Amino acid sequence: MSMDLSRFHDVFFEESFEAVNTIEASLLEVDLDAPDPESINNIFRAAHSIKGGSATFGFSQVAAYTHVMENLLDEVRAGKRRLTQPIVDVLLESVDALRLLLSSAKAGEDIPEEEFAQHKSKLEAISKDQSSLTTATASSTSDSSAPVAESAGGDDGVAGWRVVFTPHKEMMQRGNDPLRLAKEIASLAEGDAEIECDISTLPDWEHFEPLNSYLGWTVRLRQPVEKAAIDDAFAWVEDECDMAIVPIPKAQSAPPQPQHEKPSEPAASAAESVQTAEKSAAPAAKQAKAAVVTESQSIRVDLDKVDALINMVGELVITQSMLNMLSEDEALQGMEKLLQGLTQLKRQTRALQEGVMQIRMLPISFCFNRFPRMVRDLSRQLGKDIELMLSGENTEVDKTVIEKITDPLVHLVRNSVDHGIENPADRVAKGKPEHGSVYLRAYHQVGNIVIEVEDDGKGLDPQVLLSKAKRKGLIPGDAILNEAQIFELIFLPGFSTKEEASDLSGRGVGMDVVKRNVQSLGGSIQVESELNRRTRFTIRLPLTLAIMDGQLISLGEELYVIPLVTIIESLQPDPSMINRVAGTHETIKLRGAYLPVLRLSEALDAAQSESEKPKPLTDGIIVIVEHESRRFGLFVDELLSQQQIVIKSLEENYRLIPGVSAATILGDGRVALILDVGGLSQLQKDSEISYADAG
């Protein structure tokens, strides 16, 4: 009965893409002057793993391509070929080709033959190039076999190898065939080998599981093959079996003596040494396995299952809010045990929610890892010497945020490389080092994740930006703006700091989209710059888009939620604190500073009777909020409770509303809108402009 391997495809592709990322990251970090042997081995093992898995699952084109790649890497790690920049360039192109091959295979699509052939021909050509071969290839080959001889106690001491391995029960379930592995090892001796099967752990029929591995294997190689070749065969299953590789001394390879004669003492001692080595090697293999089990504390879970779990927890939070509201009923005040149970349920629900939310949190490195390759390729294309400096890669953020912030970051990093960093000659003329630096940072700050993209290039010239915006008709010709407002001009549609369009940028398309995408995540973006010194973009985003802490407020009969992290304070103003600008625009004086006030009812067009006059500010509550370091007041009727709320998309279920970011369901079943403080800040700014125009 043949095994259906198609159900293992998802795991294979996931692990293969991880291996491709490992190859790319290692190639970008390699030092050509002094390559780290372990780094080269990591690259080789990753390629070998892809080749073995693709051959097992029948993806022959992937296997054939990685075989050529593997041969080239094998020459490099054996010291037969120097690792040069052209080889690294071709290997990085091979990474792109592998991604293409794997993506096509995963989607069940035909592989683009012409493109595939071009990539493969480049790889084969560099493999045949004689210029990178070392002058002492033969000696390198002998050097590479030195560890084998040393392990046997001398150059002439090894006649072959005894390979003992016991697959773990789940080995076949992961798509690996122990018999195929045994045959692959035996093939290293070119037919001069024998395979034995150990059936001592085979269970009886009642306890037999068809998908489990029960058999152990012993392969005797009667040829002095390189131990590295045996290690390579186990490279992609070393975590799935216990193994021991024991050298067979030449004394043991003598022709077998007649049974009635006793073996010579050297032969007997050699046999004893092999058995002793096997006994000592087996515990070592088990210890290695134990170490692997200790380190591997994660499992692969489909994202749909994670999302379903989080949705269920969200519904539980809503139910808990409903029960919490019921606990305030006077009829339940005498039921102490019930109230205690509800309080405990609230604590446990909060703990469960926080634990489940951690499942969604991923390190931002999942996003950052693509940029070293991108900066390298762009800087070479532009003839610039640019170094990318990463920090905070382990900062965790919601997976949805990572998915949606990647494209804006790509645009910002490309802008830094193309617009920001000068050519080497221009940098030297300014007294700067030839190489430029782009910094990509991430860190947590007050319930948000902050991502910074900074370069040490030419910066932004406020006067140039202002004149260009006026020339393009993006702002009035007599507009007077401060420096921060001038920098905000780059986010206007159609605005570009580049004089001529290129393949990379300069067409006036992108920065407005970047800002819109960031705001769609409930975040904000700021730009700071110093002429001829630096430019820095700062993005602030919520850590999660699923659940948040909010302040419930009322406006007439309607309820709204203000994100708690945006609130500075709330107060009921005295008449002496209230001021009017141009007789219409309202402000309050708070600790010496004048803050604009936005009437929430007017901003959201809340329904009110025509005869009803606007409330005086002294008859309500002013909530001081902050957005992008700018503070202003929101005038509301009443402050209610603080709640943990489940965020529901408004755009998916209704439509976008200015000043509103999402919605939530309260414990009593009512729907409350979640306010977008950034959008309200813009509405307040617009109201200032309209007042000025009216004046």
XYZ file of C-alpha atoms in Angstrom, residues 61-621:
561
model
C 12.407 20.489 -11.215
C 12.989 21.878 -7.721
C 15.170 18.890 -6.879
C 17.194 19.192 -10.111
C 17.793 22.907 -9.597
C 18.843 22.602 -5.953
C 21.128 19.711 -6.933
C 23.174 22.054 -9.140
C 23.154 24.648 -6.375
C 24.175 22.038 -3.803
C 27.156 20.883 -5.917
C 28.461 24.451 -6.126
C 28.091 24.938 -2.379
C 29.777 21.599 -1.718
C 32.866 22.758 -3.635
C 32.944 25.974 -1.614
C 32.655 24.291 1.769
C 35.247 21.640 0.783
C 37.745 24.393 -0.027
C 37.866 23.476 -3.696
C 36.378 26.809 -4.781
C 36.702 30.321 -3.357
C 33.533 32.166 -2.427
C 33.568 35.244 -4.665
C 31.148 38.110 -5.190
C 29.947 36.723 -8.571
C 29.153 33.394 -6.876
C 27.220 35.162 -4.099
C 25.308 37.193 -6.714
C 24.335 34.076 -8.663
C 23.355 32.247 -5.466
C 21.114 35.161 -4.467
C 19.499 34.992 -7.909
C 19.083 31.269 -7.252
C 17.184 32.158 -4.090
C 14.727 34.131 -6.233
C 14.487 31.209 -8.642
C 13.809 28.791 -5.787
C 11.016 31.007 -4.496
C 9.530 31.047 -8.004
C 9.799 27.257 -8.343
C 8.338 26.576 -4.910
C 5.511 29.091 -5.364
C 4.582 27.565 -8.728
C 4.718 24.038 -7.310
C 2.606 25.032 -4.305
C -0.031 26.666 -6.508
C -0.003 23.708 -8.922
C 0.939 26.045 -11.770
C 3.302 25.433 -14.650
C 6.803 26.702 -14.022
C 7.894 29.471 -16.450
C 10.300 27.371 -18.505
C 12.192 30.252 -20.139
C 12.831 32.085 -16.883
C 13.735 28.835 -15.124
C 16.190 27.905 -17.879
C 17.918 31.308 -17.628
C 18.421 30.938 -13.885
C 19.681 27.381 -14.210
C 22.114 28.254 -17.031
C 23.638 31.028 -14.877
C 24.076 28.612 -12.001
C 25.649 25.959 -14.229
C 27.959 28.515 -15.848
C 29.339 29.742 -12.522
C 29.760 26.110 -11.435
C 31.996 25.464 -14.473
C 33.990 28.670 -14.051
C 37.637 27.774 -13.409
C 38.698 31.207 -12.103
C 37.277 30.651 -8.623
C 38.833 27.196 -8.172
C 41.583 27.047 -5.588
C 45.112 26.324 -6.826
C 45.369 23.391 -4.459
C 42.113 21.614 -5.095
C 43.710 18.234 -4.651
C 45.256 19.174 -1.341
C 41.970 20.696 -0.244
C 40.289 17.421 -1.006
C 42.812 15.538 1.088
C 42.449 18.125 3.848
C 38.703 17.644 3.862
C 39.204 13.943 4.514
C 41.655 14.611 7.341
C 38.981 14.611 10.054
C 37.867 11.160 8.899
C 41.355 9.773 9.205
C 41.860 11.483 12.514
C 38.715 9.995 13.912
C 40.013 6.563 13.054
C 43.328 7.182 14.657
C 45.462 7.570 11.510
C 45.477 8.260 7.747
C 45.310 4.545 6.866
C 43.062 3.444 9.685
C 39.582 3.564 8.096
C 38.281 0.761 5.926
C 34.641 1.822 6.023
C 31.783 2.911 8.258
C 29.048 1.333 10.333
C 25.970 3.566 10.364
C 23.256 2.734 12.903
C 20.069 4.796 12.969
C 16.658 4.373 14.535
C 13.907 6.607 13.113
C 11.506 8.260 15.504
C 7.927 7.090 15.233
C 6.739 10.231 13.406
C 9.477 10.206 10.755
C 7.286 8.797 7.963
C 4.422 11.090 8.928
C 6.693 14.013 8.041
C 7.264 12.675 4.546
C 10.682 11.055 5.118
C 11.318 7.437 4.109
C 13.837 5.560 6.329
C 14.426 2.854 3.702
C 15.227 5.451 1.037
C 17.671 7.055 3.475
C 19.355 3.680 4.159
C 19.697 3.068 0.416
C 21.113 6.562 -0.106
C 23.793 5.900 2.519
C 24.586 2.489 0.998
C 24.983 4.084 -2.441
C 27.933 6.108 -1.117
C 30.030 2.925 -1.175
C 29.103 2.305 -4.830
C 27.545 -1.083 -4.168
C 30.081 -2.339 -1.644
C 27.676 -2.142 1.288
C 25.086 -4.153 3.168
C 21.892 -3.132 4.977
C 20.440 -4.858 8.051
C 16.992 -4.274 9.516
C 16.261 -4.446 13.242
C 12.690 -5.587 13.985
C 13.082 -5.920 17.758
C 10.757 -2.975 18.474
C 8.011 -4.089 16.077
C 4.750 -4.262 18.097
C 2.080 -6.925 17.820
C -0.721 -6.475 15.310
C -3.185 -4.987 17.811
C -0.856 -2.088 18.654
C 0.560 -1.589 15.175
C 0.110 1.911 13.664
C 0.698 1.937 9.876
C 2.096 5.476 9.806
C 4.636 4.959 12.599
C 8.253 3.900 12.127
C 9.284 0.837 14.156
C 12.324 -0.548 12.304
C 15.969 0.217 13.015
C 18.662 0.145 10.341
C 22.356 -0.685 10.179
C 24.332 0.117 7.047
C 27.898 -1.180 6.650
C 30.015 0.687 4.108
C 33.127 -1.221 3.028
C 34.641 1.791 1.295
C 36.474 4.675 3.068
C 33.958 7.322 2.002
C 34.101 10.807 3.527
C 32.232 11.072 6.795
C 30.912 14.462 5.650
C 28.973 12.690 2.893
C 27.230 10.522 5.502
C 26.485 13.577 7.640
C 24.949 15.272 4.614
C 22.559 12.372 4.094
C 21.236 12.940 7.631
C 21.246 16.756 7.345
C 17.504 17.127 6.894
C 16.381 14.280 9.191
C 18.880 14.638 12.044
C 16.076 15.770 14.360
C 13.927 12.770 13.425
C 16.154 9.833 14.310
C 18.803 8.549 16.743
C 21.998 7.715 14.890
C 25.622 6.675 15.361
C 28.361 6.769 12.709
C 31.255 4.512 13.714
C 34.507 4.013 11.729
C 35.524 0.455 10.853
C 39.305 0.008 11.256
C 41.161 -1.671 8.426
C 42.113 -4.573 10.661
C 38.447 -5.553 10.794
C 38.122 -5.575 7.012
C 40.403 -8.595 6.641
C 38.858 -11.666 4.932
C 36.718 -13.691 7.302
C 38.565 -16.568 8.926
C 37.217 -20.102 9.193
C 34.772 -20.537 12.010
C 36.889 -23.181 13.783
C 39.768 -20.706 14.105
C 39.839 -17.981 16.698
C 40.189 -14.449 15.336
C 43.498 -12.784 15.838
C 43.813 -10.458 18.798
C 44.047 -7.279 16.698
C 40.875 -8.183 14.861
C 39.082 -9.019 18.084
C 40.172 -5.806 19.718
C 39.087 -3.898 16.646
C 35.642 -5.484 16.827
C 35.470 -4.594 20.502
C 36.430 -1.015 19.712
C 33.613 -0.773 17.175
C 31.095 -2.125 19.699
C 32.405 0.219 22.383
C 32.177 3.143 19.999
C 28.620 2.199 19.084
C 27.620 1.968 22.757
C 29.137 5.349 23.517
C 27.753 6.932 20.370
C 24.171 5.821 20.971
C 23.746 7.725 24.268
C 25.334 10.752 22.635
C 22.767 10.589 19.855
C 19.976 10.300 22.408
C 21.371 13.257 24.335
C 21.465 15.279 21.132
C 17.857 14.348 20.474
C 16.916 15.315 24.035
C 18.543 18.694 23.496
C 16.572 19.166 20.295
C 13.322 18.260 22.034
C 14.105 20.733 24.800
C 14.778 23.554 22.352
C 11.795 22.900 20.081
C 8.839 24.275 22.033
C 6.643 25.369 19.143
C 4.068 23.793 16.849
C 2.718 24.831 13.469
C -0.917 25.917 13.566
C -2.991 27.077 10.618
C -3.731 30.808 10.853
C -7.437 30.222 10.246
C -7.562 28.179 13.456
C -5.813 30.964 15.358
C -8.263 33.551 13.998
C -11.225 31.327 14.895
C -9.892 30.966 18.458
C -9.433 34.725 18.792
C -12.957 35.368 17.498
C -14.322 32.954 20.109
C -12.401 34.753 22.855
C -13.769 38.037 21.525
C -17.311 36.720 21.866
C -16.446 35.553 25.383
C -15.279 39.074 26.260
C -18.632 40.450 25.050
C -20.519 37.862 27.122
C -18.400 38.694 30.166
C -19.218 42.404 29.682
C -22.917 41.529 29.603
C -22.621 39.561 32.853
C -20.639 42.387 34.398
C -23.476 44.799 33.597
C -25.981 42.390 35.152
C -23.887 42.275 38.331
C -24.707 45.959 38.832
C -28.415 45.141 39.046
C -29.793 45.894 42.523
C -31.599 42.555 42.565
C -28.245 40.738 42.664
C -26.587 42.828 45.349
C -27.347 40.296 48.072
C -25.889 37.345 46.210
C -22.295 37.609 47.362
C -21.107 34.276 45.975
C -22.550 35.053 42.555
C -20.887 38.456 42.540
C -17.577 36.912 43.597
C -17.888 34.381 40.788
C -18.552 37.141 38.263
C -15.504 39.065 39.511
C -13.359 35.948 39.187
C -14.761 35.317 35.705
C -13.770 38.845 34.726
C -10.166 38.282 35.867
C -9.935 34.905 34.155
C -11.451 36.233 30.938
C -8.900 39.032 30.909
C -6.045 36.573 31.482
C -7.381 34.250 28.760
C -7.715 37.141 26.329
C -4.172 38.331 26.981
C -2.817 34.798 26.572
C -4.656 34.188 23.314
C -3.620 37.572 21.950
C 0.010 36.530 22.449
C -0.591 33.802 19.866
C -1.181 36.512 17.253
C 1.980 38.369 18.210
C 4.971 37.837 15.955
C 8.410 39.461 16.006
C 8.711 42.345 13.560
C 11.707 40.476 12.080
C 9.173 38.658 9.876
C 8.830 42.017 8.125
C 12.376 43.358 8.576
C 14.135 40.300 7.128
C 13.340 41.266 3.545
C 15.119 44.619 3.695
C 18.831 43.627 3.813
C 18.506 42.002 0.387
C 16.468 44.890 -0.986
C 18.927 47.560 0.217
C 21.856 45.564 -1.134
C 20.315 45.222 -4.612
C 19.129 48.852 -4.802
C 22.451 50.296 -3.627
C 24.320 48.271 -6.259
C 21.842 49.378 -8.909
C 22.306 53.051 -7.957
C 26.077 52.837 -7.509
C 25.865 53.706 -3.819
C 27.501 52.163 -0.768
C 24.722 51.771 1.794
C 24.568 49.806 5.038
C 21.257 48.832 6.599
C 21.240 48.871 10.418
C 18.424 46.911 12.092
C 17.387 47.138 15.739
C 14.417 45.840 17.710
C 13.789 42.916 15.347
C 12.357 40.870 18.238
C 9.724 43.493 19.069
C 6.375 41.701 18.857
C 3.289 43.001 17.100
C -0.022 41.625 15.836
C 0.379 39.484 12.712
C -2.227 41.566 10.876
C -0.168 44.699 11.500
C 2.909 42.963 10.066
C 0.984 41.951 6.943
C -0.295 45.470 6.291
C 2.731 47.563 7.294
C 5.225 45.786 5.033
C 4.338 47.666 1.827
C 4.551 51.139 3.442
C 7.940 50.237 4.922
C 9.184 49.024 1.541
C 8.313 52.428 0.070
C 9.987 54.347 2.895
C 13.200 52.299 2.724
C 13.335 52.658 -1.073
C 12.922 56.416 -0.675
C 15.782 56.545 1.818
C 18.062 54.647 -0.568
C 17.058 56.577 -3.701
C 16.142 60.066 -2.434
C 17.947 60.318 0.881
C 21.449 58.874 0.568
C 23.750 60.872 -1.728
C 26.203 59.472 -4.258
C 29.629 58.640 -2.778
C 31.277 61.638 -4.483
C 28.654 64.054 -3.119
C 29.020 62.615 0.389
C 32.801 63.041 0.326
C 32.399 66.633 -0.898
C 30.179 67.318 2.152
C 32.733 65.812 4.511
C 30.740 62.619 5.049
C 32.003 59.047 4.747
C 31.462 57.420 1.346
C 29.072 54.820 2.687
C 25.636 55.890 3.842
C 23.469 54.304 6.520
C 19.777 53.492 6.660
C 18.358 52.668 10.096
C 15.273 50.527 10.642
C 14.169 50.420 14.288
C 11.217 49.059 16.238
C 10.241 49.424 19.899
C 7.200 49.527 22.183
C 5.858 52.794 23.569
C 2.660 53.314 25.611
C 0.593 50.504 24.102
C 1.903 51.127 20.595
C 4.682 49.835 18.416
C 6.934 52.550 17.003
C 8.826 51.914 13.757
C 11.468 54.368 12.573
C 13.065 54.611 9.126
C 16.034 56.993 9.172
C 18.895 57.804 6.818
C 21.989 59.998 7.189
C 21.551 61.555 3.752
C 20.845 65.018 2.429
C 17.643 65.649 4.367
C 14.683 67.745 3.255
C 14.958 71.423 2.337
C 11.799 73.190 3.641
C 12.083 76.086 1.192
C 12.415 73.772 -1.805
C 9.407 71.739 -0.647
C 7.289 74.857 -0.095
C 8.092 76.411 -3.456
C 7.455 73.136 -5.278
C 4.074 72.685 -3.583
C 3.050 76.219 -4.560
C 4.314 75.735 -8.115
C 2.249 72.555 -8.469
C -0.818 74.304 -7.064
C -1.051 71.952 -4.110
C -1.316 74.852 -1.641
C -2.240 78.549 -2.068
C 0.566 80.796 -3.240
C 0.297 83.015 -0.144
C 0.206 80.117 2.359
C 2.435 80.503 5.422
C 3.450 77.184 6.980
C 5.790 76.195 9.771
C 8.515 73.592 9.230
C 6.457 70.651 10.488
C 3.564 71.591 8.177
C 5.968 71.922 5.238
C 7.293 68.416 5.820
C 3.702 67.137 5.808
C 3.437 68.304 2.177
C 5.295 65.224 0.976
C 2.200 63.182 1.843
C 0.033 65.114 -0.625
C -1.024 63.163 -3.743
C 1.189 63.995 -6.724
C 4.016 65.509 -4.674
C 7.591 64.238 -5.173
C 10.982 65.477 -4.008
C 12.654 63.899 -7.056
C 13.230 66.149 -10.075
C 13.267 63.266 -12.562
C 11.286 60.036 -12.418
C 13.262 56.788 -12.332
C 12.513 53.083 -12.195
C 12.514 53.377 -8.412
C 10.640 56.572 -7.598
C 9.975 60.195 -8.422
C 6.526 59.880 -10.006
C 4.617 61.439 -7.107
C 2.853 58.188 -6.315
C 3.352 56.483 -2.987
C 3.773 58.720 0.064
C 0.078 59.580 0.154
C -0.682 55.860 -0.091
C 1.825 55.168 2.705
C 0.043 57.612 5.003
C -3.387 56.278 4.066
C -2.313 52.674 4.756
C -0.809 53.614 8.106
C -3.962 55.484 9.111
C -6.108 52.520 8.062
C -4.316 50.563 10.789
C -5.247 53.202 13.345
C -1.722 54.599 13.271
C 0.093 57.801 12.413
C 3.266 58.836 10.599
C 5.547 61.788 11.249
C 8.587 63.100 9.410
C 11.569 64.965 10.864
C 14.559 66.214 8.890
C 17.760 68.225 9.182
C 19.243 69.552 5.962
C 22.375 67.608 4.921
C 22.186 65.467 8.066
C 19.214 63.128 8.264
C 15.581 62.329 7.580
C 13.478 60.187 9.903
C 9.980 58.782 9.440
C 8.248 57.627 12.631
C 5.255 55.298 12.420
C 3.089 54.614 15.484
C 0.700 51.681 15.355
C -1.514 49.848 17.849
C -0.057 46.541 19.005
C -3.206 44.667 18.081
C -6.219 45.192 15.852
C -8.482 42.742 17.708
C -9.103 43.921 21.306
C -8.391 47.199 23.055
C -9.097 49.150 26.251
C -11.523 52.000 25.710
C -13.328 54.812 27.518
C -17.090 54.715 26.976
C -18.688 58.155 26.528
C -22.213 59.334 25.729
C -23.371 61.893 23.229
C -27.097 62.353 23.572
C -28.524 58.846 23.444
C -25.586 57.452 21.461
C -22.515 55.729 22.905
C -18.956 56.028 21.594
C -15.566 54.644 22.589
C -12.321 56.628 22.809
C -9.127 54.494 22.762
C -7.724 54.695 26.271
C -4.111 55.139 25.121
C -5.007 58.452 23.427
C -6.587 60.059 26.514
C -4.462 62.452 28.580
C -7.123 63.617 31.053
C -10.740 64.712 31.305
C -12.312 67.690 33.058
C -15.401 69.860 33.444
C -14.196 73.384 32.566
C -14.856 76.582 34.487
C -16.196 79.570 32.500
C -12.842 81.316 33.068
C -11.038 78.590 31.089
C -13.103 79.040 27.909
C -11.996 81.351 25.112
C -13.202 82.045 21.592
C -11.093 82.790 18.540
C -12.723 85.067 15.936
C -15.893 84.817 17.994
C -16.541 81.233 16.897
C -13.618 78.873 17.384
C -13.576 77.522 20.960
C -10.491 76.856 23.080
C -9.768 76.156 26.720
C -6.818 77.422 28.713
C -5.207 74.535 30.571
C -2.093 75.157 32.658
C -1.065 78.108 30.556
C -1.648 76.439 27.164
C -4.582 77.088 24.819
C -6.075 73.866 23.452
C -8.642 73.787 20.633
C -11.954 72.106 21.408
C -13.901 69.969 18.941
C -17.605 69.451 19.599
C -18.051 65.765 18.901
C -21.740 66.192 18.064
C -20.881 68.614 15.243
C -17.927 66.567 13.977
C -20.050 63.418 13.698
C -23.282 65.171 12.663
C -25.050 63.675 15.669
C -28.791 64.138 15.436
C -30.341 66.945 17.457
C -33.542 68.951 17.177
C -33.449 72.196 15.224
C -34.669 74.169 18.259
C -32.010 72.693 20.519
C -29.159 75.109 21.074
C -25.552 73.923 21.418
C -24.639 73.172 25.004
C -22.237 75.480 26.806
C -18.874 73.802 27.355
C -19.449 74.117 31.107
C -22.431 71.717 30.873
C -20.416 68.750 29.635
C -17.061 67.042 29.831
